[in-house]
PDB file of C-alpha atoms in Angstrom:
ATOM      1  CA  UNK A   6    -107.224 -16.307 -41.321  1.00 57.00           C
ATOM      2  CA  UNK A   7    -104.475 -16.654 -38.892  1.00 60.00           C
ATOM      3  CA  UNK A   8    -101.363 -18.802 -38.998  1.00 51.00           C
ATOM      4  CA  UNK A   9     -99.486 -19.643 -35.799  1.00 58.00           C
ATOM      5  CA  UNK A  10     -96.375 -21.640 -35.125  1.00 51.00           C
ATOM      6  CA  UNK A  11     -95.172 -22.331 -31.625  1.00 46.00           C
ATOM      7  CA  UNK A  12     -91.880 -23.875 -30.659  1.00 38.00           C
ATOM      8  CA  UNK A  13     -91.560 -25.144 -27.043  1.00 34.00           C
ATOM      9  CA  UNK A  14     -87.785 -25.578 -26.584  1.00 30.00           C
ATOM     10  CA  UNK A  15     -86.102 -22.555 -25.106  1.00 28.00           C
ATOM     11  CA  UNK A  16     -82.627 -21.227 -25.890  1.00 28.00           C
ATOM     12  CA  UNK A  17     -83.404 -19.296 -29.091  1.00 26.00           C
ATOM     13  CA  UNK A  18     -80.658 -16.876 -30.099  1.00 28.00           C
ATOM     14  CA  UNK A  19     -81.722 -13.365 -31.069  1.00 27.00           C
ATOM     15  CA  UNK A  20     -83.285 -12.800 -34.428  1.00 27.00           C
ATOM     16  CA  UNK A  21     -80.747 -10.214 -35.135  1.00 28.00           C
ATOM     17  CA  UNK A  22     -78.021 -12.637 -34.444  1.00 30.00           C
ATOM     18  CA  UNK A  23     -78.220 -14.020 -37.970  1.00 29.00           C
ATOM     19  CA  UNK A  24     -75.603 -11.238 -38.492  1.00 28.00           C
ATOM     20  CA  UNK A  25     -73.241 -13.590 -36.757  1.00 28.00           C
ATOM     21  CA  UNK A  26     -73.810 -16.309 -39.439  1.00 31.00           C
ATOM     22  CA  UNK A  27     -72.937 -13.634 -42.022  1.00 32.00           C
ATOM     23  CA  UNK A  28     -69.767 -12.677 -40.255  1.00 32.00           C
ATOM     24  CA  UNK A  29     -68.565 -16.257 -40.026  1.00 31.00           C
ATOM     25  CA  UNK A  30     -69.349 -16.805 -43.750  1.00 36.00           C
ATOM     26  CA  UNK A  31     -67.529 -13.688 -44.763  1.00 36.00           C
ATOM     27  CA  UNK A  32     -64.550 -13.906 -42.486  1.00 32.00           C
ATOM     28  CA  UNK A  33     -62.206 -14.974 -45.204  1.00 33.00           C
ATOM     29  CA  UNK A  34     -63.650 -12.619 -47.899  1.00 35.00           C
ATOM     30  CA  UNK A  35     -61.901  -9.488 -49.143  1.00 33.00           C
ATOM     31  CA  UNK A  36     -62.275  -6.478 -46.902  1.00 30.00           C
ATOM     32  CA  UNK A  37     -63.638  -3.941 -49.474  1.00 34.00           C
ATOM     33  CA  UNK A  38     -66.799  -1.873 -49.728  1.00 35.00           C
ATOM     34  CA  UNK A  39     -67.809  -4.162 -52.694  1.00 48.00           C
ATOM     35  CA  UNK A  40     -68.110  -7.211 -50.584  1.00 53.00           C
ATOM     36  CA  UNK A  41     -71.361  -8.198 -48.850  1.00 52.00           C
ATOM     37  CA  UNK A  42     -70.859  -7.549 -45.279  1.00 57.00           C
ATOM     38  CA  UNK A  43     -72.616  -8.959 -42.214  1.00 60.00           C
ATOM     39  CA  UNK A  44     -75.182  -6.248 -42.060  1.00 57.00           C
ATOM     40  CA  UNK A  45     -76.217  -6.802 -45.560  1.00 57.00           C
ATOM     41  CA  UNK A  46     -76.766 -10.481 -45.104  1.00 60.00           C
ATOM     42  CA  UNK A  47     -78.378 -10.109 -41.901  1.00 61.00           C
ATOM     43  CA  UNK A  48     -81.080  -7.786 -43.458  1.00 57.00           C
ATOM     44  CA  UNK A  49     -81.374 -10.050 -46.517  1.00 59.00           C
ATOM     45  CA  UNK A  50     -82.013 -13.044 -44.235  1.00 63.00           C
ATOM     46  CA  UNK A  51     -84.444 -11.203 -42.103  1.00 59.00           C
ATOM     47  CA  UNK A  52     -86.545 -10.262 -45.012  1.00 56.00           C
ATOM     48  CA  UNK A  53     -86.167 -13.633 -46.554  1.00 61.00           C
ATOM     49  CA  UNK A  54     -87.432 -14.878 -43.139  1.00 63.00           C
ATOM     50  CA  UNK A  55     -90.483 -12.634 -43.211  1.00 59.00           C
ATOM     51  CA  UNK A  56     -91.259 -13.810 -46.839  1.00 60.00           C
ATOM     52  CA  UNK A  57     -90.820 -17.409 -45.848  1.00 65.00           C
ATOM     53  CA  UNK A  58     -93.244 -16.699 -42.830  1.00 60.00           C
ATOM     54  CA  UNK A  59     -95.723 -15.267 -45.351  1.00 59.00           C
ATOM     55  CA  UNK A  60     -95.196 -18.388 -47.570  1.00 65.00           C
ATOM     56  CA  UNK A  61     -95.939 -20.685 -44.753  1.00 65.00           C
ATOM     57  CA  UNK A  62     -99.204 -18.947 -44.067  1.00 57.00           C
ATOM     58  CA  UNK A  63    -100.137 -19.206 -47.730  1.00 57.00           C
ATOM     59  CA  UNK A  64     -99.915 -15.466 -48.401  1.00 59.00           C
ATOM     60  CA  UNK A  65     -96.778 -15.262 -50.651  1.00 59.00           C
ATOM     61  CA  UNK A  66     -95.895 -18.228 -52.916  1.00 62.00           C
ATOM     62  CA  UNK A  67     -92.116 -18.330 -52.371  1.00 60.00           C
ATOM     63  CA  UNK A  68     -91.398 -20.715 -55.096  1.00 68.00           C
ATOM     64  CA  UNK A  69     -92.909 -18.388 -57.853  1.00 74.00           C
ATOM     65  CA  UNK A  70     -90.667 -15.501 -57.693  1.00 82.00           C
ATOM     66  CA  UNK A  71     -87.373 -14.748 -59.145  1.00 88.00           C
ATOM     67  CA  UNK A  72     -86.201 -12.086 -56.726  1.00 86.00           C
ATOM     68  CA  UNK A  73     -87.061  -9.512 -54.122  1.00 85.00           C
ATOM     69  CA  UNK A  74     -86.962  -5.624 -54.313  1.00 91.00           C
ATOM     70  CA  UNK A  75     -87.453  -4.302 -50.710  1.00 88.00           C
ATOM     71  CA  UNK A  76     -87.563  -1.091 -48.950  1.00 92.00           C
ATOM     72  CA  UNK A  77     -88.335  -0.851 -45.139  1.00 88.00           C
ATOM     73  CA  UNK A  78     -87.896   0.587 -41.595  1.00 89.00           C
ATOM     74  CA  UNK A  79     -87.352  -1.394 -38.584  1.00 80.00           C
ATOM     75  CA  UNK A  80     -87.195  -0.292 -34.934  1.00 58.00           C
ATOM     76  CA  UNK A  81     -84.862  -2.380 -32.937  1.00 51.00           C
ATOM     77  CA  UNK A  82     -84.147  -2.453 -29.193  1.00 47.00           C
ATOM     78  CA  UNK A  83     -81.017  -4.253 -28.321  1.00 45.00           C
ATOM     79  CA  UNK A  84     -81.340  -6.403 -25.122  1.00 43.00           C
ATOM     80  CA  UNK A  85     -77.824  -5.452 -23.970  1.00 43.00           C
ATOM     81  CA  UNK A  86     -78.273  -1.651 -24.380  1.00 42.00           C
ATOM     82  CA  UNK A  87     -81.935  -1.288 -24.158  1.00 48.00           C
ATOM     83  CA  UNK A  88     -81.754   1.561 -26.565  1.00 51.00           C
ATOM     84  CA  UNK A  89     -84.269   2.165 -29.427  1.00 56.00           C
ATOM     85  CA  UNK A  90     -82.723   2.658 -32.832  1.00 57.00           C
ATOM     86  CA  UNK A  91     -84.708   3.003 -36.163  1.00 64.00           C
ATOM     87  CA  UNK A  92     -82.874   1.967 -39.218  1.00 78.00           C
ATOM     88  CA  UNK A  93     -83.907   1.907 -42.928  1.00 86.00           C
ATOM     89  CA  UNK A  94     -83.084  -0.686 -45.393  1.00 83.00           C
ATOM     90  CA  UNK A  95     -83.275  -1.272 -49.112  1.00 88.00           C
ATOM     91  CA  UNK A  96     -81.968  -4.139 -51.253  1.00 84.00           C
ATOM     92  CA  UNK A  97     -82.557  -5.683 -54.547  1.00 90.00           C
ATOM     93  CA  UNK A  98     -81.557  -9.174 -55.732  1.00 87.00           C
ATOM     94  CA  UNK A  99     -82.764 -10.924 -58.909  1.00 90.00           C
ATOM     95  CA  UNK A 100     -81.971 -14.508 -60.017  1.00 88.00           C
ATOM     96  CA  UNK A 101     -82.244 -16.397 -63.170  1.00 85.00           C
ATOM     97  CA  UNK A 102     -84.293 -19.285 -61.642  1.00 79.00           C
ATOM     98  CA  UNK A 103     -87.253 -19.856 -59.502  1.00 73.00           C
ATOM     99  CA  UNK A 104     -87.082 -20.606 -55.727  1.00 55.00           C
ATOM    100  CA  UNK A 105     -83.927 -18.689 -55.559  1.00 47.00           C
ATOM    101  CA  UNK A 106     -84.999 -16.554 -52.731  1.00 53.00           C
ATOM    102  CA  UNK A 107     -85.567 -19.422 -50.499  1.00 50.00           C
ATOM    103  CA  UNK A 108     -84.031 -19.882 -47.041  1.00 44.00           C
ATOM    104  CA  UNK A 109     -80.186 -19.958 -46.995  1.00 44.00           C
ATOM    105  CA  UNK A 110     -79.562 -18.692 -50.375  1.00 53.00           C
ATOM    106  CA  UNK A 111     -76.172 -17.240 -49.907  1.00 57.00           C
ATOM    107  CA  UNK A 112     -75.169 -16.562 -53.692  1.00 66.00           C
ATOM    108  CA  UNK A 113     -76.050 -13.257 -55.136  1.00 78.00           C
ATOM    109  CA  UNK A 114     -78.061 -12.615 -58.210  1.00 87.00           C
ATOM    110  CA  UNK A 115     -77.640 -11.308 -61.705  1.00 92.00           C
ATOM    111  CA  UNK A 116     -76.002  -7.800 -62.498  1.00 94.00           C
ATOM    112  CA  UNK A 117     -78.770  -5.291 -62.325  1.00 96.00           C
ATOM    113  CA  UNK A 118     -76.646  -2.213 -63.296  1.00 96.00           C
ATOM    114  CA  UNK A 119     -77.142   0.849 -61.155  1.00 96.00           C
ATOM    115  CA  UNK A 120     -79.790   0.827 -58.419  1.00 96.00           C
ATOM    116  CA  UNK A 121     -81.201   3.797 -56.565  1.00 97.00           C
ATOM    117  CA  UNK A 122     -84.198   4.693 -54.479  1.00 97.00           C
ATOM    118  CA  UNK A 123     -85.987   7.972 -55.276  1.00 97.00           C
ATOM    119  CA  UNK A 124     -88.486   9.680 -52.958  1.00 97.00           C
ATOM    120  CA  UNK A 125     -89.652  13.100 -52.076  1.00 95.00           C
ATOM    121  CA  UNK A 126     -87.055  14.780 -54.148  1.00 95.00           C
ATOM    122  CA  UNK A 127     -84.320  12.629 -52.838  1.00 95.00           C
ATOM    123  CA  UNK A 128     -82.220   9.998 -54.590  1.00 96.00           C
ATOM    124  CA  UNK A 129     -79.928   7.422 -52.802  1.00 94.00           C
ATOM    125  CA  UNK A 130     -77.850   4.980 -54.650  1.00 94.00           C
ATOM    126  CA  UNK A 131     -77.510   1.373 -53.472  1.00 92.00           C
ATOM    127  CA  UNK A 132     -74.133  -0.245 -53.310  1.00 87.00           C
ATOM    128  CA  UNK A 133     -73.458  -3.297 -55.495  1.00 88.00           C
ATOM    129  CA  UNK A 134     -72.099  -6.058 -53.220  1.00 80.00           C
ATOM    130  CA  UNK A 135     -70.464  -9.236 -54.467  1.00 80.00           C
ATOM    131  CA  UNK A 136     -71.051 -12.510 -52.518  1.00 74.00           C
ATOM    132  CA  UNK A 137     -68.479 -15.061 -51.761  1.00 73.00           C
ATOM    133  CA  UNK A 138     -70.475 -17.610 -53.718  1.00 74.00           C
ATOM    134  CA  UNK A 139     -70.878 -15.390 -56.789  1.00 80.00           C
ATOM    135  CA  UNK A 140     -73.489 -12.933 -58.001  1.00 86.00           C
ATOM    136  CA  UNK A 141     -74.517  -9.467 -56.634  1.00 87.00           C
ATOM    137  CA  UNK A 142     -76.858  -8.058 -54.015  1.00 83.00           C
ATOM    138  CA  UNK A 143     -77.717  -4.326 -54.074  1.00 88.00           C
ATOM    139  CA  UNK A 144     -78.002  -2.822 -50.663  1.00 84.00           C
ATOM    140  CA  UNK A 145     -78.209   0.574 -48.741  1.00 80.00           C
ATOM    141  CA  UNK A 146     -75.373  -0.481 -46.529  1.00 65.00           C
ATOM    142  CA  UNK A 147     -71.897   0.998 -46.868  1.00 52.00           C
ATOM    143  CA  UNK A 148     -68.817  -0.669 -45.542  1.00 46.00           C
ATOM    144  CA  UNK A 149     -68.676  -0.282 -41.721  1.00 48.00           C
ATOM    145  CA  UNK A 150     -65.510   1.962 -41.991  1.00 48.00           C
ATOM    146  CA  UNK A 151     -67.486   4.493 -43.995  1.00 47.00           C
ATOM    147  CA  UNK A 152     -68.252   7.535 -41.859  1.00 42.00           C
ATOM    148  CA  UNK A 153     -71.382   8.625 -43.716  1.00 52.00           C
ATOM    149  CA  UNK A 154     -74.436   6.380 -43.022  1.00 60.00           C
ATOM    150  CA  UNK A 155     -77.210   6.441 -45.736  1.00 75.00           C
ATOM    151  CA  UNK A 156     -80.740   6.540 -44.393  1.00 86.00           C
ATOM    152  CA  UNK A 157     -84.056   6.524 -46.197  1.00 92.00           C
ATOM    153  CA  UNK A 158     -86.536   8.703 -44.350  1.00 93.00           C
ATOM    154  CA  UNK A 159     -89.916   7.273 -43.609  1.00 93.00           C
ATOM    155  CA  UNK A 160     -92.559   9.709 -45.232  1.00 96.00           C
ATOM    156  CA  UNK A 161     -96.196   8.531 -44.612  1.00 96.00           C
ATOM    157  CA  UNK A 162     -97.986   8.029 -47.827  1.00 96.00           C
ATOM    158  CA  UNK A 163     -94.944   8.664 -49.996  1.00 97.00           C
ATOM    159  CA  UNK A 164     -94.302   6.607 -53.089  1.00 97.00           C
ATOM    160  CA  UNK A 165     -90.719   5.224 -53.166  1.00 98.00           C
ATOM    161  CA  UNK A 166     -89.156   4.305 -56.479  1.00 98.00           C
ATOM    162  CA  UNK A 167     -86.518   1.802 -56.859  1.00 98.00           C
ATOM    163  CA  UNK A 168     -84.898   2.629 -60.235  1.00 98.00           C
ATOM    164  CA  UNK A 169     -82.797  -0.141 -61.825  1.00 98.00           C
ATOM    165  CA  UNK A 170     -80.765   0.875 -64.922  1.00 98.00           C
ATOM    166  CA  UNK A 171     -80.232  -2.670 -66.144  1.00 97.00           C
ATOM    167  CA  UNK A 172     -77.504  -4.718 -67.808  1.00 96.00           C
ATOM    168  CA  UNK A 173     -76.927  -7.384 -70.461  1.00 95.00           C
ATOM    169  CA  UNK A 174     -78.757  -9.810 -68.145  1.00 92.00           C
ATOM    170  CA  UNK A 175     -81.548  -7.536 -66.842  1.00 96.00           C
ATOM    171  CA  UNK A 176     -83.553  -4.840 -68.579  1.00 97.00           C
ATOM    172  CA  UNK A 177     -84.328  -1.463 -66.900  1.00 98.00           C
ATOM    173  CA  UNK A 178     -87.072  -1.490 -64.314  1.00 98.00           C
ATOM    174  CA  UNK A 179     -88.697   0.887 -61.916  1.00 98.00           C
ATOM    175  CA  UNK A 180     -90.446  -0.544 -59.007  1.00 97.00           C
ATOM    176  CA  UNK A 181     -92.914   1.679 -57.168  1.00 97.00           C
ATOM    177  CA  UNK A 182     -93.705   1.103 -53.406  1.00 95.00           C
ATOM    178  CA  UNK A 183     -96.180   3.257 -51.508  1.00 96.00           C
ATOM    179  CA  UNK A 184     -95.616   3.708 -47.714  1.00 96.00           C
ATOM    180  CA  UNK A 185     -98.615   3.584 -45.309  1.00 96.00           C
ATOM    181  CA  UNK A 186     -99.498   6.821 -43.568  1.00 96.00           C
ATOM    182  CA  UNK A 187     -97.725   5.646 -40.417  1.00 96.00           C
ATOM    183  CA  UNK A 188     -95.228   2.937 -39.688  1.00 95.00           C
ATOM    184  CA  UNK A 189     -96.047   0.024 -37.367  1.00 96.00           C
ATOM    185  CA  UNK A 190     -95.374   0.929 -33.798  1.00 95.00           C
ATOM    186  CA  UNK A 191     -95.933  -1.207 -30.645  1.00 96.00           C
ATOM    187  CA  UNK A 192     -98.173   0.668 -28.151  1.00 97.00           C
ATOM    188  CA  UNK A 193     -98.165  -1.767 -25.391  1.00 98.00           C
ATOM    189  CA  UNK A 194     -96.566  -3.314 -23.472  1.00 97.00           C
ATOM    190  CA  UNK A 195     -93.795  -0.771 -23.358  1.00 95.00           C
ATOM    191  CA  UNK A 196     -90.140  -1.541 -23.726  1.00 91.00           C
ATOM    192  CA  UNK A 197     -88.778  -2.677 -20.424  1.00 91.00           C
ATOM    193  CA  UNK A 198     -92.229  -3.519 -18.849  1.00 95.00           C
ATOM    194  CA  UNK A 199     -92.375  -6.629 -16.598  1.00 95.00           C
ATOM    195  CA  UNK A 200     -94.971  -9.249 -17.564  1.00 93.00           C
ATOM    196  CA  UNK A 201     -96.386 -12.291 -15.616  1.00 93.00           C
ATOM    197  CA  UNK A 202     -95.865 -15.449 -17.576  1.00 90.00           C
ATOM    198  CA  UNK A 203     -98.871 -16.902 -15.754  1.00 92.00           C
ATOM    199  CA  UNK A 204    -101.119 -14.253 -17.415  1.00 95.00           C
ATOM    200  CA  UNK A 205    -102.195 -13.733 -21.059  1.00 96.00           C
ATOM    201  CA  UNK A 206     -99.957 -11.248 -22.902  1.00 96.00           C
ATOM    202  CA  UNK A 207    -102.019  -8.699 -24.883  1.00 98.00           C
ATOM    203  CA  UNK A 208     -99.955  -6.870 -27.553  1.00 98.00           C
ATOM    204  CA  UNK A 209    -101.354  -3.667 -29.113  1.00 99.00           C
ATOM    205  CA  UNK A 210     -99.915  -1.710 -31.952  1.00 98.00           C
ATOM    206  CA  UNK A 211    -100.750   1.017 -34.329  1.00 98.00           C
ATOM    207  CA  UNK A 212     -99.782   2.076 -37.806  1.00 97.00           C
ATOM    208  CA  UNK A 213     -99.438   0.186 -41.143  1.00 96.00           C
ATOM    209  CA  UNK A 214    -102.204  -0.508 -43.517  1.00 96.00           C
ATOM    210  CA  UNK A 215    -105.536  -2.041 -42.608  1.00 95.00           C
ATOM    211  CA  UNK A 216    -105.556  -5.014 -44.993  1.00 93.00           C
ATOM    212  CA  UNK A 217    -101.954  -6.163 -45.413  1.00 92.00           C
ATOM    213  CA  UNK A 218    -100.643  -9.095 -43.392  1.00 90.00           C
ATOM    214  CA  UNK A 219     -98.909  -8.512 -39.958  1.00 92.00           C
ATOM    215  CA  UNK A 220     -96.223 -10.805 -38.516  1.00 88.00           C
ATOM    216  CA  UNK A 221     -95.585 -11.298 -34.897  1.00 91.00           C
ATOM    217  CA  UNK A 222     -92.565 -12.893 -33.347  1.00 87.00           C
ATOM    218  CA  UNK A 223     -92.476 -13.589 -29.632  1.00 89.00           C
ATOM    219  CA  UNK A 224     -89.021 -14.842 -28.781  1.00 85.00           C
ATOM    220  CA  UNK A 225     -87.827 -16.145 -25.378  1.00 82.00           C
ATOM    221  CA  UNK A 226     -84.195 -15.000 -24.554  1.00 65.00           C
ATOM    222  CA  UNK A 227     -81.770 -17.168 -22.798  1.00 55.00           C
ATOM    223  CA  UNK A 228     -78.374 -16.197 -21.461  1.00 38.00           C
ATOM    224  CA  UNK A 229     -76.410 -13.521 -23.354  1.00 45.00           C
ATOM    225  CA  UNK A 230     -73.497 -15.973 -23.945  1.00 42.00           C
ATOM    226  CA  UNK A 231     -72.051 -19.314 -23.233  1.00 37.00           C
ATOM    227  CA  UNK A 232     -72.734 -22.735 -24.489  1.00 37.00           C
ATOM    228  CA  UNK A 233     -76.481 -22.288 -23.946  1.00 39.00           C
ATOM    229  CA  UNK A 234     -76.684 -18.626 -24.821  1.00 41.00           C
ATOM    230  CA  UNK A 235     -77.009 -16.837 -28.041  1.00 41.00           C
ATOM    231  CA  UNK A 236     -73.307 -17.200 -28.932  1.00 38.00           C
ATOM    232  CA  UNK A 237     -73.303 -20.987 -28.478  1.00 38.00           C
ATOM    233  CA  UNK A 238     -74.181 -23.077 -31.546  1.00 41.00           C
ATOM    234  CA  UNK A 239     -73.371 -26.354 -33.385  1.00 45.00           C
ATOM    235  CA  UNK A 240     -71.378 -26.303 -36.532  1.00 44.00           C
ATOM    236  CA  UNK A 241     -73.095 -25.764 -39.726  1.00 47.00           C
ATOM    237  CA  UNK A 242     -76.024 -23.658 -40.780  1.00 50.00           C
ATOM    238  CA  UNK A 243     -78.339 -22.402 -38.073  1.00 48.00           C
ATOM    239  CA  UNK A 244     -82.076 -22.626 -38.894  1.00 51.00           C
ATOM    240  CA  UNK A 245     -83.761 -19.568 -39.954  1.00 50.00           C
ATOM    241  CA  UNK A 246     -85.568 -17.653 -37.224  1.00 48.00           C
ATOM    242  CA  UNK A 247     -89.000 -18.877 -38.221  1.00 48.00           C
ATOM    243  CA  UNK A 248     -87.679 -22.430 -37.833  1.00 52.00           C
ATOM    244  CA  UNK A 249     -86.045 -22.074 -34.476  1.00 54.00           C
ATOM    245  CA  UNK A 250     -87.255 -23.251 -31.057  1.00 55.00           C
ATOM    246  CA  UNK A 251     -88.180 -20.931 -28.227  1.00 66.00           C
ATOM    247  CA  UNK A 252     -90.570 -18.748 -30.226  1.00 76.00           C
ATOM    248  CA  UNK A 253     -94.110 -18.120 -31.278  1.00 82.00           C
ATOM    249  CA  UNK A 254     -94.558 -16.910 -34.800  1.00 82.00           C
ATOM    250  CA  UNK A 255     -98.012 -15.582 -35.719  1.00 88.00           C
ATOM    251  CA  UNK A 256     -99.061 -14.624 -39.297  1.00 87.00           C
ATOM    252  CA  UNK A 257    -102.256 -12.458 -39.585  1.00 91.00           C
ATOM    253  CA  UNK A 258    -103.873 -11.836 -42.912  1.00 87.00           C
ATOM    254  CA  UNK A 259    -104.808  -8.324 -41.902  1.00 93.00           C
ATOM    255  CA  UNK A 260    -103.973  -5.672 -39.443  1.00 97.00           C
ATOM    256  CA  UNK A 261    -106.398  -5.826 -36.363  1.00 97.00           C
ATOM    257  CA  UNK A 262    -103.896  -3.831 -34.129  1.00 98.00           C
ATOM    258  CA  UNK A 263    -103.933  -6.294 -31.300  1.00 98.00           C
ATOM    259  CA  UNK A 264    -103.129  -9.902 -30.547  1.00 97.00           C
ATOM    260  CA  UNK A 265    -103.203 -12.142 -27.299  1.00 96.00           C
ATOM    261  CA  UNK A 266    -100.600 -14.701 -26.629  1.00 94.00           C
ATOM    262  CA  UNK A 267    -102.246 -16.995 -24.033  1.00 94.00           C
ATOM    263  CA  UNK A 268    -100.768 -17.888 -20.713  1.00 93.00           C
ATOM    264  CA  UNK A 269    -100.539 -21.527 -22.007  1.00 92.00           C
ATOM    265  CA  UNK A 270     -98.583 -20.379 -25.011  1.00 90.00           C
ATOM    266  CA  UNK A 271     -96.183 -18.523 -22.932  1.00 89.00           C
ATOM    267  CA  UNK A 272     -95.646 -21.391 -20.632  1.00 86.00           C
ATOM    268  CA  UNK A 273     -95.022 -23.723 -23.633  1.00 85.00           C
ATOM    269  CA  UNK A 274     -92.794 -21.026 -25.093  1.00 84.00           C
ATOM    270  CA  UNK A 275     -90.662 -20.736 -21.783  1.00 81.00           C
ATOM    271  CA  UNK A 276     -90.582 -24.396 -20.838  1.00 74.00           C
ATOM    272  CA  UNK A 277     -88.490 -25.083 -17.831  1.00 55.00           C
ATOM    273  CA  UNK A 278     -85.614 -22.831 -18.646  1.00 54.00           C
ATOM    274  CA  UNK A 279     -84.626 -19.721 -16.692  1.00 59.00           C
ATOM    275  CA  UNK A 280     -85.348 -17.210 -19.552  1.00 67.00           C
ATOM    276  CA  UNK A 281     -85.553 -13.726 -18.205  1.00 81.00           C
ATOM    277  CA  UNK A 282     -86.737 -11.647 -21.185  1.00 86.00           C
ATOM    278  CA  UNK A 283     -89.155 -11.869 -24.098  1.00 89.00           C
ATOM    279  CA  UNK A 284     -88.733  -9.963 -27.382  1.00 88.00           C
ATOM    280  CA  UNK A 285     -91.953  -8.946 -29.128  1.00 92.00           C
ATOM    281  CA  UNK A 286     -91.519  -7.835 -32.718  1.00 90.00           C
ATOM    282  CA  UNK A 287     -94.498  -6.705 -34.803  1.00 94.00           C
ATOM    283  CA  UNK A 288     -93.959  -6.101 -38.491  1.00 90.00           C
ATOM    284  CA  UNK A 289     -96.015  -5.662 -41.672  1.00 91.00           C
ATOM    285  CA  UNK A 290     -95.021  -6.381 -45.187  1.00 85.00           C
ATOM    286  CA  UNK A 291     -96.923  -4.537 -47.860  1.00 88.00           C
ATOM    287  CA  UNK A 292     -96.156  -6.729 -50.855  1.00 85.00           C
ATOM    288  CA  UNK A 293     -96.981  -6.991 -54.522  1.00 89.00           C
ATOM    289  CA  UNK A 294     -96.042  -9.272 -57.301  1.00 90.00           C
ATOM    290  CA  UNK A 295     -94.625  -7.642 -60.494  1.00 94.00           C
ATOM    291  CA  UNK A 296     -93.770  -9.157 -63.764  1.00 95.00           C
ATOM    292  CA  UNK A 297     -90.752  -8.150 -65.582  1.00 97.00           C
ATOM    293  CA  UNK A 298     -89.307  -9.737 -68.836  1.00 94.00           C
ATOM    294  CA  UNK A 299     -91.959 -12.466 -68.318  1.00 94.00           C
ATOM    295  CA  UNK A 300     -90.757 -13.312 -64.772  1.00 93.00           C
ATOM    296  CA  UNK A 301     -92.471 -12.622 -61.485  1.00 91.00           C
ATOM    297  CA  UNK A 302     -90.641 -10.752 -58.579  1.00 91.00           C
ATOM    298  CA  UNK A 303     -91.744  -9.820 -55.193  1.00 87.00           C
ATOM    299  CA  UNK A 304     -91.795  -6.115 -54.241  1.00 92.00           C
ATOM    300  CA  UNK A 305     -92.075  -5.501 -50.521  1.00 88.00           C
ATOM    301  CA  UNK A 306     -92.263  -2.448 -48.249  1.00 92.00           C
ATOM    302  CA  UNK A 307     -91.770  -3.391 -44.506  1.00 89.00           C
ATOM    303  CA  UNK A 308     -92.210  -1.517 -41.191  1.00 93.00           C
ATOM    304  CA  UNK A 309     -91.693  -3.021 -37.810  1.00 92.00           C
ATOM    305  CA  UNK A 310     -91.129  -2.269 -34.126  1.00 92.00           C
ATOM    306  CA  UNK A 311     -89.894  -4.356 -31.326  1.00 90.00           C
ATOM    307  CA  UNK A 312     -89.912  -4.220 -27.528  1.00 91.00           C
ATOM    308  CA  UNK A 313     -88.002  -6.235 -24.852  1.00 90.00           C
ATOM    309  CA  UNK A 314     -89.857  -7.372 -21.819  1.00 92.00           C
ATOM    310  CA  UNK A 315     -88.847  -8.846 -18.439  1.00 91.00           C
ATOM    311  CA  UNK A 316     -90.483 -12.012 -17.396  1.00 89.00           C
ATOM    312  CA  UNK A 317     -91.885 -12.226 -13.854  1.00 83.00           C
TER     313      UNK A 317
END
């Protein structure tokens, strides 16, 4: 089974620019390490968006979970710097109602106590972050002023445990997530390649598991700024990335290692705008549903890679 969404209007801001939403929403919040920062919310929204895309494809029933426990690795290539960076993420959030993890959920969840990630003899504590609208999210991120960045190393085949000490509102829980032998990596086209929009675009990747779903996001980039660029927007909430124009979103229910975007789809994607770049993002979510205290939660381990292409 394959699920595809194609949006034809161009002018989509970068997927990573959801961080700008978070910055705006947290601009008046206290400047302490206990407050959810833009990086935290950007990652939360990014994983929510992946889960929403899986829900749209009928793979994960979004309205039947009380929260998400997630560990993952994503390779990003910024269009301005063209530099590859690999970052790990981990977060935990649990609510006291169904449908709480849906799009644009800005409030945090219940108190989980202490949360840490244990793997290969290492233990890394997650920071408890309060949100402006109440509640807590537990994240790997420190405050930007902190000089020591915490990273979770990717170890192929390793079982990662998220250990939750619990509180009056949540009993202790250990969530186990096993990494694939290798992370998702885009093999071709290579970052910086030039592609002909009049030809089919064949995307090849390796890594991940064989049977778990793969998500592809092919995004047309417009100007870097200005009223029609990624910094221009109307007041109010932006749509989530999977709802935005100027992109092709594909959900595959397994991992074939290749996908072809037809020339017609590319033309639909680009429309009549002068977009000069495409971002191709391939990710895989190894997910499971766990039951705790009678409530279902989503446990997700995510790896991804992204390349930026020049349009000919």
